[in-house]
JSON list of C-alpha atoms in Angstrom, two decimals:
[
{"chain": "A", "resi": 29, "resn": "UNK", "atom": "CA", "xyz": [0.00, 0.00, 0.00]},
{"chain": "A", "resi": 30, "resn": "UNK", "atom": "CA", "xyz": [1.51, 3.44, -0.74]},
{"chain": "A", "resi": 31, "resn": "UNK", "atom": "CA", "xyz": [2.17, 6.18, 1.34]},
{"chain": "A", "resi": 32, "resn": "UNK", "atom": "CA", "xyz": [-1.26, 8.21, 0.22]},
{"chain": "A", "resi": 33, "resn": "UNK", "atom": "CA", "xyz": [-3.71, 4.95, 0.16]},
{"chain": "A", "resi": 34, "resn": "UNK", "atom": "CA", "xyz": [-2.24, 4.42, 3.86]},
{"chain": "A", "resi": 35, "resn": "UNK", "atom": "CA", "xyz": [-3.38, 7.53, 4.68]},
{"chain": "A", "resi": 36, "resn": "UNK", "atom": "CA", "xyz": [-6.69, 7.81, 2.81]},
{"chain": "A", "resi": 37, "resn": "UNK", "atom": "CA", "xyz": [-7.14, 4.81, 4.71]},
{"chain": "A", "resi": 38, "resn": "UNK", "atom": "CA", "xyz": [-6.73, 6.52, 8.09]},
{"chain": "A", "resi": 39, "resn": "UNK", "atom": "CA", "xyz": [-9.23, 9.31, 7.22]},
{"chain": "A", "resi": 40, "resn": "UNK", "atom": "CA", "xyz": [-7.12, 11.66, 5.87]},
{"chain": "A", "resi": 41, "resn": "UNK", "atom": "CA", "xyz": [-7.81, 14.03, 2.91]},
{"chain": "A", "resi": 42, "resn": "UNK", "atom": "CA", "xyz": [-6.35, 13.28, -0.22]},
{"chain": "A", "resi": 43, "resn": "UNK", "atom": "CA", "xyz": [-3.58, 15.72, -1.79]},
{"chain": "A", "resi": 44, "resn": "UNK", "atom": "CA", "xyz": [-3.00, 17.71, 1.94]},
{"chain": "A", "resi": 45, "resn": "UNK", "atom": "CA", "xyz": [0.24, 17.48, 3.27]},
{"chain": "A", "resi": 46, "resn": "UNK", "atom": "CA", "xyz": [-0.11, 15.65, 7.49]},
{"chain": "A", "resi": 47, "resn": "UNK", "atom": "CA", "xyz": [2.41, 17.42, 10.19]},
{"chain": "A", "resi": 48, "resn": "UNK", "atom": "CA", "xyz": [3.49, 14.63, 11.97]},
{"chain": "A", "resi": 49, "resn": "UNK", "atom": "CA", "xyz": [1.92, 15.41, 14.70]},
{"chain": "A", "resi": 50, "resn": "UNK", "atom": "CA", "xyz": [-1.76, 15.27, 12.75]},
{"chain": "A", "resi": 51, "resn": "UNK", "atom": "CA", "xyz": [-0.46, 11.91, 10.93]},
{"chain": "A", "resi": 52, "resn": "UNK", "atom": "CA", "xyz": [0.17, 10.39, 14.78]},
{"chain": "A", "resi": 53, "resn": "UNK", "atom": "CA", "xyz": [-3.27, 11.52, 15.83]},
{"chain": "A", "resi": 54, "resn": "UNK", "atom": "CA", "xyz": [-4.65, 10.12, 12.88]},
{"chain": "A", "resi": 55, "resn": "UNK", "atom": "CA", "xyz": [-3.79, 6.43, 13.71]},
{"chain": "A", "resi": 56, "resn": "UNK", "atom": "CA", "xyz": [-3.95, 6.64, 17.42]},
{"chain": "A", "resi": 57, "resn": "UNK", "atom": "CA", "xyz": [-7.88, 7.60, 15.78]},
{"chain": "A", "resi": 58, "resn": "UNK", "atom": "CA", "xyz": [-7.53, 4.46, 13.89]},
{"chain": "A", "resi": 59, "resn": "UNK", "atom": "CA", "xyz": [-6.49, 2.44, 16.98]},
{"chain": "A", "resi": 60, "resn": "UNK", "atom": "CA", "xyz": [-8.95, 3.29, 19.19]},
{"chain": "A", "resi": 61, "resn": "UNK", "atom": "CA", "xyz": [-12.04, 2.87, 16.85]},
{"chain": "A", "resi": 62, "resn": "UNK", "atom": "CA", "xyz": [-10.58, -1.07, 15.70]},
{"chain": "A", "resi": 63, "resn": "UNK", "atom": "CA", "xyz": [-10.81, -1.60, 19.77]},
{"chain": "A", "resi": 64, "resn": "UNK", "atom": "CA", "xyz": [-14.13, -0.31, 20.41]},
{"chain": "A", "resi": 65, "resn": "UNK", "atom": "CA", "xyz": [-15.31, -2.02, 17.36]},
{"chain": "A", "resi": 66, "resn": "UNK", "atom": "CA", "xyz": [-13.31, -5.28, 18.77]},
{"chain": "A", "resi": 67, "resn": "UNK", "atom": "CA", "xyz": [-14.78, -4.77, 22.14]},
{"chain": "A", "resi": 68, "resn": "UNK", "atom": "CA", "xyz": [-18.55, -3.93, 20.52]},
{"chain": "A", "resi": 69, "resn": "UNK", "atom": "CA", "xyz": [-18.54, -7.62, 18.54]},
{"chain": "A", "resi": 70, "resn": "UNK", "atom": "CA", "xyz": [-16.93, -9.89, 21.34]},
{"chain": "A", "resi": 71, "resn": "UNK", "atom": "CA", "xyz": [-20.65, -11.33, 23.23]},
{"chain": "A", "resi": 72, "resn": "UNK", "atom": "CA", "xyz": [-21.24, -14.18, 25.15]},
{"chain": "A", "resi": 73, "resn": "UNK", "atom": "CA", "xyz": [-23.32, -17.09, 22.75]},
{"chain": "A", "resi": 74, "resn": "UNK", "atom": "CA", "xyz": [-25.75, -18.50, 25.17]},
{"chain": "A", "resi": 75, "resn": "UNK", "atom": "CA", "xyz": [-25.56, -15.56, 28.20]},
{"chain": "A", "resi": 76, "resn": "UNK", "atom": "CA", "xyz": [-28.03, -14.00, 30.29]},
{"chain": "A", "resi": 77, "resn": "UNK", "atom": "CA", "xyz": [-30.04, -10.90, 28.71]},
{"chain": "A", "resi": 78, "resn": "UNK", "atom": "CA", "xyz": [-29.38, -7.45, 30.29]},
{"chain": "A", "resi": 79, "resn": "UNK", "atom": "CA", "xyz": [-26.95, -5.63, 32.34]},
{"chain": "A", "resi": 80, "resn": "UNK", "atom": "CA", "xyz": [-23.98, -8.03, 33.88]},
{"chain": "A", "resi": 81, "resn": "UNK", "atom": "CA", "xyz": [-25.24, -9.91, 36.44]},
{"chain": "A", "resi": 82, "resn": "UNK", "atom": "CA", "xyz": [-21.73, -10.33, 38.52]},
{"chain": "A", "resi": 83, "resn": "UNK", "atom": "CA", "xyz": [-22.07, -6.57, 38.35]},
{"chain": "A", "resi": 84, "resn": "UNK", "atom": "CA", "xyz": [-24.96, -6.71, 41.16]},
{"chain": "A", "resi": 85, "resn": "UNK", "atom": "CA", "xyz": [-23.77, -9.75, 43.00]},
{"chain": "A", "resi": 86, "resn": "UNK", "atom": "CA", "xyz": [-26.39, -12.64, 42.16]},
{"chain": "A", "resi": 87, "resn": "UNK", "atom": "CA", "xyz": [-27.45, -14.25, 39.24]},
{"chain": "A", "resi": 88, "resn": "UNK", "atom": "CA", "xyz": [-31.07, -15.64, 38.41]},
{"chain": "A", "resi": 89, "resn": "UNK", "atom": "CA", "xyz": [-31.62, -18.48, 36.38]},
{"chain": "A", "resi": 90, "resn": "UNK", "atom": "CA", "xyz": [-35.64, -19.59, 35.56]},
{"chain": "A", "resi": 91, "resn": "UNK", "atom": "CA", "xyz": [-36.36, -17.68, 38.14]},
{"chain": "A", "resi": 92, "resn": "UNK", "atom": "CA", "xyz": [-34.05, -18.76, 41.03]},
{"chain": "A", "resi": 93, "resn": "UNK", "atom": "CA", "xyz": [-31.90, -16.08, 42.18]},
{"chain": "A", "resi": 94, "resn": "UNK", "atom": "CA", "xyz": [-28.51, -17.79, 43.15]},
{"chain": "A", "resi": 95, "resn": "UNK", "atom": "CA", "xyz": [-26.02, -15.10, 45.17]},
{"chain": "A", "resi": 96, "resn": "UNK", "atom": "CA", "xyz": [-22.14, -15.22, 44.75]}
]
């Protein structure tokens, strides 16, 4: 990949010259949205529906609460 598909890639704008500084911030940008992206498809196949039930200290299961 060349040096202007890399950063057309990253969001840039085609044909403006990046500082450094603006090139770094670009794929730090890059970074963070393949991790929340990463984070938003990992799910548990078979899990209860709702918030985290560790989170609150019990966990119900047909209707029996069981605490931790």
């Amino acid at each position: 990949m060349s040096d202007k598909d890399e950063l057309e890639a990253l969001g840039a704008a085609p044909d403006k010259p990046l500082s450094p500084a603006a090139r770094r911030a670009l794929e730090e940008a890059a970074a963070r949205r393949a991790a929340a992206e990463a984070a938003a498809t990992a799910h548990e196949d078979g899990g209860p529906t709702g918030p985290e039930p560790t989170r609150y200290g019990d966990w119900e299961r047909k209707g029996i609460a069981v605490d931790f």
